[in-house]
mmCIF file of N, CA and C in Angstrom:
data_model
loop_
_atom_site.group_PDB
_atom_site.id
_atom_site.type_symbol
_atom_site.label_atom_id
_atom_site.label_comp_id
_atom_site.label_asym_id
_atom_site.label_seq_id
_atom_site.Cartn_x
_atom_site.Cartn_y
_atom_site.Cartn_z
ATOM 1 N N MET Y 114 -15.159 20.227 5.821
ATOM 2 C CA MET Y 114 -14.664 19.090 6.569
ATOM 3 C C MET Y 114 -13.140 19.142 6.586
ATOM 4 N N ASP Y 115 -12.591 18.879 7.744
ATOM 5 C CA ASP Y 115 -11.133 18.852 7.907
ATOM 6 C C ASP Y 115 -10.614 17.475 7.483
ATOM 7 N N ARG Y 116 -9.304 17.382 7.293
ATOM 8 C CA ARG Y 116 -8.679 16.136 6.845
ATOM 9 C C ARG Y 116 -7.488 15.784 7.723
ATOM 10 N N VAL Y 117 -7.442 14.545 8.148
ATOM 11 C CA VAL Y 117 -6.262 13.970 8.779
ATOM 12 C C VAL Y 117 -5.754 12.922 7.791
ATOM 13 N N ALA Y 118 -4.510 13.054 7.375
ATOM 14 C CA ALA Y 118 -3.970 12.151 6.352
ATOM 15 C C ALA Y 118 -2.839 11.300 6.912
ATOM 16 N N LEU Y 119 -2.811 10.073 6.487
ATOM 17 C CA LEU Y 119 -1.709 9.156 6.755
ATOM 18 C C LEU Y 119 -1.228 8.683 5.392
ATOM 19 N N ARG Y 120 0.054 8.820 5.145
ATOM 20 C CA ARG Y 120 0.604 8.463 3.839
ATOM 21 C C ARG Y 120 1.713 7.420 4.000
ATOM 22 N N GLY Y 121 1.680 6.438 3.135
ATOM 23 C CA GLY Y 121 2.770 5.479 3.075
ATOM 24 C C GLY Y 121 2.767 4.400 4.141
ATOM 25 N N LEU Y 122 1.587 4.040 4.660
ATOM 26 C CA LEU Y 122 1.534 2.915 5.603
ATOM 27 C C LEU Y 122 1.921 1.649 4.845
ATOM 28 N N ARG Y 123 2.876 0.923 5.349
ATOM 29 C CA ARG Y 123 3.380 -0.264 4.656
ATOM 30 C C ARG Y 123 3.124 -1.514 5.483
ATOM 31 N N ALA Y 124 2.696 -2.557 4.773
ATOM 32 C CA ALA Y 124 2.478 -3.845 5.430
ATOM 33 C C ALA Y 124 2.581 -4.951 4.391
ATOM 34 N N ARG Y 125 2.927 -6.114 4.864
ATOM 35 C CA ARG Y 125 3.033 -7.276 3.970
ATOM 36 C C ARG Y 125 1.716 -8.040 4.033
ATOM 37 N N GLY Y 126 1.164 -8.295 2.862
ATOM 38 C CA GLY Y 126 -0.085 -9.041 2.770
ATOM 39 C C GLY Y 126 0.013 -10.132 1.732
ATOM 40 N N HIS Y 127 -0.974 -10.995 1.725
ATOM 41 C CA HIS Y 127 -0.999 -12.134 0.808
ATOM 42 C C HIS Y 127 -2.226 -12.050 -0.096
ATOM 43 N N HIS Y 128 -2.450 -10.868 -0.645
ATOM 44 C CA HIS Y 128 -3.624 -10.619 -1.474
ATOM 45 C C HIS Y 128 -3.276 -10.782 -2.944
ATOM 46 N N GLY Y 129 -4.238 -11.273 -3.710
ATOM 47 C CA GLY Y 129 -4.049 -11.427 -5.142
ATOM 48 C C GLY Y 129 -4.732 -12.679 -5.650
ATOM 49 N N VAL Y 130 -4.859 -12.763 -6.948
ATOM 50 C CA VAL Y 130 -5.550 -13.900 -7.545
ATOM 51 C C VAL Y 130 -4.613 -15.047 -7.911
ATOM 52 N N PHE Y 131 -3.312 -14.789 -7.914
ATOM 53 C CA PHE Y 131 -2.362 -15.825 -8.315
ATOM 54 C C PHE Y 131 -1.799 -16.555 -7.093
ATOM 55 N N PRO Y 132 -1.576 -17.867 -7.224
ATOM 56 C CA PRO Y 132 -1.048 -18.652 -6.101
ATOM 57 C C PRO Y 132 0.244 -18.075 -5.521
ATOM 58 N N GLN Y 133 1.128 -17.590 -6.366
ATOM 59 C CA GLN Y 133 2.404 -17.047 -5.887
ATOM 60 C C GLN Y 133 2.179 -15.836 -4.971
ATOM 61 N N GLU Y 134 1.197 -14.999 -5.303
ATOM 62 C CA GLU Y 134 0.893 -13.839 -4.464
ATOM 63 C C GLU Y 134 0.396 -14.285 -3.093
ATOM 64 N N ARG Y 135 -0.416 -15.316 -3.082
ATOM 65 C CA ARG Y 135 -0.968 -15.824 -1.826
ATOM 66 C C ARG Y 135 0.108 -16.494 -0.980
ATOM 67 N N GLU Y 136 1.013 -17.193 -1.623
ATOM 68 C CA GLU Y 136 2.045 -17.942 -0.894
ATOM 69 C C GLU Y 136 3.166 -17.038 -0.391
ATOM 70 N N GLU Y 137 3.703 -16.219 -1.281
ATOM 71 C CA GLU Y 137 4.872 -15.404 -0.932
ATOM 72 C C GLU Y 137 4.507 -14.073 -0.297
ATOM 73 N N GLY Y 138 3.384 -13.531 -0.642
ATOM 74 C CA GLY Y 138 2.999 -12.215 -0.146
ATOM 75 C C GLY Y 138 3.801 -11.118 -0.812
ATOM 76 N N GLN Y 139 3.431 -9.881 -0.512
ATOM 77 C CA GLN Y 139 4.112 -8.720 -1.056
ATOM 78 C C GLN Y 139 3.765 -7.497 -0.224
ATOM 79 N N THR Y 140 4.502 -6.433 -0.446
ATOM 80 C CA THR Y 140 4.267 -5.193 0.290
ATOM 81 C C THR Y 140 3.132 -4.413 -0.358
ATOM 82 N N PHE Y 141 2.240 -3.940 0.477
ATOM 83 C CA PHE Y 141 1.174 -3.032 0.066
ATOM 84 C C PHE Y 141 1.401 -1.718 0.794
ATOM 85 N N VAL Y 142 1.065 -0.629 0.138
ATOM 86 C CA VAL Y 142 1.212 0.705 0.718
ATOM 87 C C VAL Y 142 -0.168 1.348 0.711
ATOM 88 N N VAL Y 143 -0.531 1.988 1.828
ATOM 89 C CA VAL Y 143 -1.854 2.585 1.959
ATOM 90 C C VAL Y 143 -1.721 4.056 2.322
ATOM 91 N N ASP Y 144 -2.496 4.874 1.601
ATOM 92 C CA ASP Y 144 -2.646 6.294 1.924
ATOM 93 C C ASP Y 144 -4.089 6.518 2.345
ATOM 94 N N LEU Y 145 -4.265 7.300 3.404
ATOM 95 C CA LEU Y 145 -5.600 7.591 3.922
ATOM 96 C C LEU Y 145 -5.803 9.088 4.063
ATOM 97 N N SER Y 146 -7.026 9.514 3.826
ATOM 98 C CA SER Y 146 -7.439 10.871 4.158
ATOM 99 C C SER Y 146 -8.774 10.748 4.878
ATOM 100 N N LEU Y 147 -8.760 11.097 6.158
ATOM 101 C CA LEU Y 147 -9.944 10.963 7.008
ATOM 102 C C LEU Y 147 -10.632 12.314 7.129
ATOM 103 N N GLY Y 148 -11.905 12.362 6.801
ATOM 104 C CA GLY Y 148 -12.666 13.603 6.893
ATOM 105 C C GLY Y 148 -13.429 13.680 8.210
ATOM 106 N N LEU Y 149 -13.185 14.744 8.964
ATOM 107 C CA LEU Y 149 -13.849 14.940 10.243
ATOM 108 C C LEU Y 149 -13.771 16.415 10.632
ATOM 109 N N ASP Y 150 -14.541 16.777 11.636
ATOM 110 C CA ASP Y 150 -14.504 18.141 12.167
ATOM 111 C C ASP Y 150 -13.517 18.158 13.331
ATOM 112 N N THR Y 151 -12.401 18.832 13.160
ATOM 113 C CA THR Y 151 -11.378 18.864 14.209
ATOM 114 C C THR Y 151 -11.529 20.054 15.157
ATOM 115 N N ARG Y 152 -12.523 20.898 14.937
ATOM 116 C CA ARG Y 152 -12.684 22.090 15.787
ATOM 117 C C ARG Y 152 -12.860 21.761 17.266
ATOM 118 N N PRO Y 153 -13.701 20.783 17.631
ATOM 119 C CA PRO Y 153 -13.831 20.477 19.067
ATOM 120 C C PRO Y 153 -12.502 20.058 19.706
ATOM 121 N N ALA Y 154 -11.726 19.248 19.009
ATOM 122 C CA ALA Y 154 -10.435 18.816 19.542
ATOM 123 C C ALA Y 154 -9.488 19.992 19.666
ATOM 124 N N ALA Y 155 -9.458 20.844 18.657
ATOM 125 C CA ALA Y 155 -8.563 22.003 18.682
ATOM 126 C C ALA Y 155 -8.945 22.979 19.790
ATOM 127 N N ALA Y 156 -10.238 23.176 19.975
ATOM 128 C CA ALA Y 156 -10.700 24.127 20.992
ATOM 129 C C ALA Y 156 -10.307 23.687 22.394
ATOM 130 N N ASP Y 157 -10.381 22.393 22.644
ATOM 131 C CA ASP Y 157 -10.090 21.867 23.984
ATOM 132 C C ASP Y 157 -8.727 21.190 24.080
ATOM 133 N N ASP Y 158 -7.979 21.151 22.959
ATOM 134 C CA ASP Y 158 -6.690 20.464 22.921
ATOM 135 C C ASP Y 158 -6.830 19.050 23.482
ATOM 136 N N ASP Y 159 -7.846 18.314 22.943
ATOM 137 C CA ASP Y 159 -8.254 17.039 23.516
ATOM 138 C C ASP Y 159 -8.241 15.936 22.448
ATOM 139 N N LEU Y 160 -7.345 14.993 22.611
ATOM 140 C CA LEU Y 160 -7.230 13.870 21.682
ATOM 141 C C LEU Y 160 -8.527 13.079 21.576
ATOM 142 N N ALA Y 161 -9.265 12.987 22.662
ATOM 143 C CA ALA Y 161 -10.502 12.213 22.664
ATOM 144 C C ALA Y 161 -11.556 12.804 21.731
ATOM 145 N N LYS Y 162 -11.370 14.041 21.280
ATOM 146 C CA LYS Y 162 -12.355 14.697 20.420
ATOM 147 C C LYS Y 162 -11.934 14.710 18.949
ATOM 148 N N THR Y 163 -10.939 13.910 18.633
ATOM 149 C CA THR Y 163 -10.503 13.761 17.239
ATOM 150 C C THR Y 163 -10.226 12.288 16.993
ATOM 151 N N VAL Y 164 -9.653 11.959 15.862
ATOM 152 C CA VAL Y 164 -9.319 10.574 15.568
ATOM 153 C C VAL Y 164 -7.860 10.331 15.970
ATOM 154 N N HIS Y 165 -7.628 9.227 16.623
ATOM 155 C CA HIS Y 165 -6.278 8.855 17.043
ATOM 156 C C HIS Y 165 -5.613 8.148 15.859
ATOM 157 N N TYR Y 166 -4.819 8.881 15.103
ATOM 158 C CA TYR Y 166 -4.278 8.321 13.857
ATOM 159 C C TYR Y 166 -3.301 7.184 14.096
ATOM 160 N N GLY Y 167 -2.703 7.111 15.259
ATOM 161 C CA GLY Y 167 -1.825 5.976 15.563
ATOM 162 C C GLY Y 167 -2.610 4.679 15.647
ATOM 163 N N ILE Y 168 -3.780 4.737 16.258
ATOM 164 C CA ILE Y 168 -4.638 3.551 16.346
ATOM 165 C C ILE Y 168 -5.163 3.182 14.966
ATOM 166 N N VAL Y 169 -5.585 4.193 14.185
ATOM 167 C CA VAL Y 169 -6.055 3.930 12.826
ATOM 168 C C VAL Y 169 -4.959 3.227 12.023
ATOM 169 N N ALA Y 170 -3.731 3.711 12.126
ATOM 170 C CA ALA Y 170 -2.609 3.113 11.393
ATOM 171 C C ALA Y 170 -2.431 1.644 11.763
ATOM 172 N N GLU Y 171 -2.492 1.340 13.038
ATOM 173 C CA GLU Y 171 -2.341 -0.047 13.489
ATOM 174 C C GLU Y 171 -3.467 -0.925 12.954
ATOM 175 N N GLU Y 172 -4.690 -0.407 12.955
ATOM 176 C CA GLU Y 172 -5.833 -1.177 12.456
ATOM 177 C C GLU Y 172 -5.735 -1.425 10.952
ATOM 178 N N VAL Y 173 -5.286 -0.432 10.210
ATOM 179 C CA VAL Y 173 -5.137 -0.582 8.763
ATOM 180 C C VAL Y 173 -4.069 -1.624 8.448
ATOM 181 N N VAL Y 174 -2.958 -1.563 9.133
ATOM 182 C CA VAL Y 174 -1.898 -2.561 8.931
ATOM 183 C C VAL Y 174 -2.428 -3.955 9.260
ATOM 184 N N ALA Y 175 -3.230 -4.076 10.288
ATOM 185 C CA ALA Y 175 -3.803 -5.380 10.645
ATOM 186 C C ALA Y 175 -4.710 -5.911 9.528
ATOM 187 N N VAL Y 176 -5.438 -5.031 8.864
ATOM 188 C CA VAL Y 176 -6.278 -5.461 7.744
ATOM 189 C C VAL Y 176 -5.397 -5.961 6.601
ATOM 190 N N VAL Y 177 -4.360 -5.218 6.275
ATOM 191 C CA VAL Y 177 -3.463 -5.618 5.182
ATOM 192 C C VAL Y 177 -2.780 -6.947 5.508
ATOM 193 N N GLU Y 178 -2.371 -7.121 6.742
ATOM 194 C CA GLU Y 178 -1.689 -8.353 7.148
ATOM 195 C C GLU Y 178 -2.654 -9.498 7.412
ATOM 196 N N GLY Y 179 -3.951 -9.204 7.425
ATOM 197 C CA GLY Y 179 -4.960 -10.184 7.789
ATOM 198 C C GLY Y 179 -5.420 -11.066 6.649
ATOM 199 N N GLU Y 180 -6.669 -11.445 6.711
ATOM 200 C CA GLU Y 180 -7.269 -12.396 5.777
ATOM 201 C C GLU Y 180 -7.066 -11.984 4.316
ATOM 202 N N PRO Y 181 -6.487 -12.857 3.521
ATOM 203 C CA PRO Y 181 -6.236 -12.534 2.116
ATOM 204 C C PRO Y 181 -7.523 -12.388 1.309
ATOM 205 N N VAL Y 182 -7.462 -11.495 0.329
ATOM 206 C CA VAL Y 182 -8.547 -11.302 -0.631
ATOM 207 C C VAL Y 182 -7.938 -11.332 -2.024
ATOM 208 N N ASP Y 183 -8.771 -11.550 -3.008
ATOM 209 C CA ASP Y 183 -8.288 -11.582 -4.387
ATOM 210 C C ASP Y 183 -7.966 -10.178 -4.900
ATOM 211 N N LEU Y 184 -8.827 -9.217 -4.611
ATOM 212 C CA LEU Y 184 -8.756 -7.902 -5.241
ATOM 213 C C LEU Y 184 -8.330 -6.802 -4.282
ATOM 214 N N ILE Y 185 -7.529 -5.859 -4.786
ATOM 215 C CA ILE Y 185 -7.186 -4.701 -3.956
ATOM 216 C C ILE Y 185 -8.408 -3.810 -3.765
ATOM 217 N N GLU Y 186 -9.406 -3.933 -4.617
ATOM 218 C CA GLU Y 186 -10.666 -3.218 -4.406
ATOM 219 C C GLU Y 186 -11.326 -3.673 -3.108
ATOM 220 N N THR Y 187 -11.307 -4.983 -2.886
ATOM 221 C CA THR Y 187 -11.872 -5.532 -1.648
ATOM 222 C C THR Y 187 -11.054 -5.094 -0.440
ATOM 223 N N LEU Y 188 -9.751 -5.104 -0.578
ATOM 224 C CA LEU Y 188 -8.867 -4.663 0.503
ATOM 225 C C LEU Y 188 -9.146 -3.197 0.851
ATOM 226 N N ALA Y 189 -9.276 -2.349 -0.151
ATOM 227 C CA ALA Y 189 -9.570 -0.929 0.080
ATOM 228 C C ALA Y 189 -10.905 -0.762 0.792
ATOM 229 N N GLU Y 190 -11.897 -1.528 0.401
ATOM 230 C CA GLU Y 190 -13.216 -1.450 1.046
ATOM 231 C C GLU Y 190 -13.125 -1.844 2.515
ATOM 232 N N ARG Y 191 -12.403 -2.897 2.811
ATOM 233 C CA ARG Y 191 -12.247 -3.318 4.215
ATOM 234 C C ARG Y 191 -11.534 -2.240 5.044
ATOM 235 N N ILE Y 192 -10.539 -1.627 4.453
ATOM 236 C CA ILE Y 192 -9.823 -0.556 5.152
ATOM 237 C C ILE Y 192 -10.756 0.628 5.408
ATOM 238 N N ALA Y 193 -11.544 0.988 4.417
ATOM 239 C CA ALA Y 193 -12.482 2.108 4.572
ATOM 240 C C ALA Y 193 -13.460 1.836 5.708
ATOM 241 N N GLN Y 194 -13.971 0.618 5.780
ATOM 242 C CA GLN Y 194 -14.946 0.298 6.831
ATOM 243 C C GLN Y 194 -14.325 0.371 8.226
ATOM 244 N N VAL Y 195 -13.077 -0.040 8.360
ATOM 245 C CA VAL Y 195 -12.374 0.070 9.642
ATOM 246 C C VAL Y 195 -12.243 1.545 10.043
ATOM 247 N N CYS Y 196 -11.892 2.383 9.089
ATOM 248 C CA CYS Y 196 -11.719 3.812 9.376
ATOM 249 C C CYS Y 196 -13.031 4.472 9.786
ATOM 250 N N LEU Y 197 -14.123 4.101 9.123
ATOM 251 C CA LEU Y 197 -15.423 4.722 9.412
ATOM 252 C C LEU Y 197 -16.000 4.289 10.756
ATOM 253 N N LYS Y 198 -15.434 3.267 11.370
ATOM 254 C CA LYS Y 198 -15.882 2.855 12.702
ATOM 255 C C LYS Y 198 -15.447 3.839 13.780
ATOM 256 N N HIS Y 199 -14.491 4.696 13.464
ATOM 257 C CA HIS Y 199 -14.012 5.665 14.450
ATOM 258 C C HIS Y 199 -14.985 6.830 14.553
ATOM 259 N N GLN Y 200 -15.372 7.094 15.788
ATOM 260 C CA GLN Y 200 -16.302 8.184 16.038
ATOM 261 C C GLN Y 200 -15.738 9.490 15.486
ATOM 262 N N GLY Y 201 -16.560 10.217 14.802
ATOM 263 C CA GLY Y 201 -16.143 11.498 14.260
ATOM 264 C C GLY Y 201 -15.688 11.434 12.815
ATOM 265 N N VAL Y 202 -15.204 10.283 12.379
ATOM 266 C CA VAL Y 202 -14.780 10.152 10.983
ATOM 267 C C VAL Y 202 -16.037 10.033 10.131
ATOM 268 N N GLN Y 203 -16.259 11.038 9.297
ATOM 269 C CA GLN Y 203 -17.452 11.075 8.450
ATOM 270 C C GLN Y 203 -17.192 10.542 7.051
ATOM 271 N N GLU Y 204 -15.936 10.628 6.634
ATOM 272 C CA GLU Y 204 -15.580 10.237 5.270
ATOM 273 C C GLU Y 204 -14.140 9.761 5.267
ATOM 274 N N VAL Y 205 -13.835 8.851 4.348
ATOM 275 C CA VAL Y 205 -12.456 8.385 4.201
ATOM 276 C C VAL Y 205 -12.149 8.177 2.728
ATOM 277 N N GLU Y 206 -10.969 8.600 2.344
ATOM 278 C CA GLU Y 206 -10.431 8.255 1.029
ATOM 279 C C GLU Y 206 -9.287 7.295 1.270
ATOM 280 N N VAL Y 207 -9.332 6.150 0.610
ATOM 281 C CA VAL Y 207 -8.328 5.101 0.764
ATOM 282 C C VAL Y 207 -7.679 4.864 -0.590
ATOM 283 N N CYS Y 208 -6.360 4.905 -0.609
ATOM 284 C CA CYS Y 208 -5.608 4.543 -1.809
ATOM 285 C C CYS Y 208 -4.692 3.379 -1.441
ATOM 286 N N VAL Y 209 -4.897 2.247 -2.085
ATOM 287 C CA VAL Y 209 -4.059 1.070 -1.871
ATOM 288 C C VAL Y 209 -3.123 0.951 -3.064
ATOM 289 N N HIS Y 210 -1.836 0.894 -2.773
ATOM 290 C CA HIS Y 210 -0.796 0.729 -3.784
ATOM 291 C C HIS Y 210 -0.324 -0.716 -3.767
ATOM 292 N N LYS Y 211 -0.153 -1.262 -4.960
ATOM 293 C CA LYS Y 211 0.392 -2.616 -5.104
ATOM 294 C C LYS Y 211 1.595 -2.512 -6.047
ATOM 295 N N PRO Y 212 2.715 -2.027 -5.522
ATOM 296 C CA PRO Y 212 3.871 -1.737 -6.381
ATOM 297 C C PRO Y 212 4.553 -2.962 -6.980
ATOM 298 N N ASP Y 213 4.288 -4.130 -6.429
ATOM 299 C CA ASP Y 213 4.908 -5.349 -6.939
ATOM 300 C C ASP Y 213 3.893 -6.255 -7.638
ATOM 301 N N ALA Y 214 2.850 -5.653 -8.179
ATOM 302 C CA ALA Y 214 1.818 -6.430 -8.872
ATOM 303 C C ALA Y 214 2.440 -7.267 -9.991
ATOM 304 N N PRO Y 215 1.893 -8.445 -10.232
ATOM 305 C CA PRO Y 215 2.449 -9.330 -11.257
ATOM 306 C C PRO Y 215 2.034 -8.887 -12.665
ATOM 307 N N ILE Y 216 2.716 -7.875 -13.166
ATOM 308 C CA ILE Y 216 2.459 -7.338 -14.496
ATOM 309 C C ILE Y 216 3.704 -7.598 -15.340
ATOM 310 N N THR Y 217 3.497 -7.963 -16.593
ATOM 311 C CA THR Y 217 4.613 -8.389 -17.442
ATOM 312 C C THR Y 217 5.315 -7.252 -18.171
ATOM 313 N N VAL Y 218 4.875 -6.028 -17.984
ATOM 314 C CA VAL Y 218 5.519 -4.882 -18.634
ATOM 315 C C VAL Y 218 6.021 -3.925 -17.552
ATOM 316 N N PRO Y 219 7.007 -3.073 -17.863
ATOM 317 C CA PRO Y 219 7.498 -2.125 -16.864
ATOM 318 C C PRO Y 219 6.381 -1.187 -16.375
ATOM 319 N N PHE Y 220 6.351 -0.937 -15.062
ATOM 320 C CA PHE Y 220 5.362 -0.026 -14.473
ATOM 321 C C PHE Y 220 5.897 0.481 -13.142
ATOM 322 N N ASP Y 221 5.322 1.572 -12.684
ATOM 323 C CA ASP Y 221 5.729 2.138 -11.396
ATOM 324 C C ASP Y 221 4.850 1.664 -10.246
ATOM 325 N N ASP Y 222 3.547 1.577 -10.476
ATOM 326 C CA ASP Y 222 2.638 1.311 -9.373
ATOM 327 C C ASP Y 222 1.272 0.940 -9.930
ATOM 328 N N VAL Y 223 0.513 0.211 -9.148
ATOM 329 C CA VAL Y 223 -0.899 -0.039 -9.395
ATOM 330 C C VAL Y 223 -1.629 0.438 -8.153
ATOM 331 N N THR Y 224 -2.696 1.231 -8.350
ATOM 332 C CA THR Y 224 -3.445 1.716 -7.190
ATOM 333 C C THR Y 224 -4.948 1.598 -7.428
ATOM 334 N N ILE Y 225 -5.663 1.549 -6.337
ATOM 335 C CA ILE Y 225 -7.113 1.728 -6.326
ATOM 336 C C ILE Y 225 -7.391 2.806 -5.304
ATOM 337 N N THR Y 226 -8.222 3.760 -5.650
ATOM 338 C CA THR Y 226 -8.614 4.825 -4.719
ATOM 339 C C THR Y 226 -10.123 4.829 -4.608
ATOM 340 N N ILE Y 227 -10.607 4.747 -3.366
ATOM 341 C CA ILE Y 227 -12.045 4.797 -3.125
ATOM 342 C C ILE Y 227 -12.339 5.871 -2.085
ATOM 343 N N THR Y 228 -13.552 6.371 -2.126
ATOM 344 C CA THR Y 228 -14.043 7.309 -1.111
ATOM 345 C C THR Y 228 -15.339 6.746 -0.561
ATOM 346 N N ARG Y 229 -15.420 6.667 0.759
ATOM 347 C CA ARG Y 229 -16.619 6.187 1.415
ATOM 348 C C ARG Y 229 -16.998 7.158 2.520
ATOM 349 N N SER Y 230 -18.306 7.214 2.803
ATOM 350 C CA SER Y 230 -18.767 8.105 3.873
ATOM 351 C C SER Y 230 -19.864 7.414 4.664
ATOM 352 N N ARG Y 231 -20.178 8.004 5.789
ATOM 353 C CA ARG Y 231 -21.223 7.455 6.656
ATOM 354 C C ARG Y 231 -22.602 7.583 6.023
ATOM 355 N N VAL Y 232 -22.769 8.563 5.172
ATOM 356 C CA VAL Y 232 -24.096 8.832 4.606
ATOM 357 C C VAL Y 232 -24.356 8.057 3.351
#
């Protein structure tokens, strides 16, 4: 399976369990790896036979900016389901970064990584 990757998609969301997270919001960063067969698109040089990563990026940002959830696990699942709606995408790996998570000790990042497939 081939991979189309999008790294570092940034959007402001209001996800989290604490009132301050819901009220003020914070930046979330999303990395995606979409599994699909790109041979038909490459053979015909045809965008319609692959995934349009610009549209995927816009849809993912809309999920992050959309309805708040408590957990980044839930956010990652919603993003995965949006990606799998695209014809040809058989599998997706989603990594959601929450670099401004409300943690009381020094840290670089908090992430959740999930893999989902059509099967």
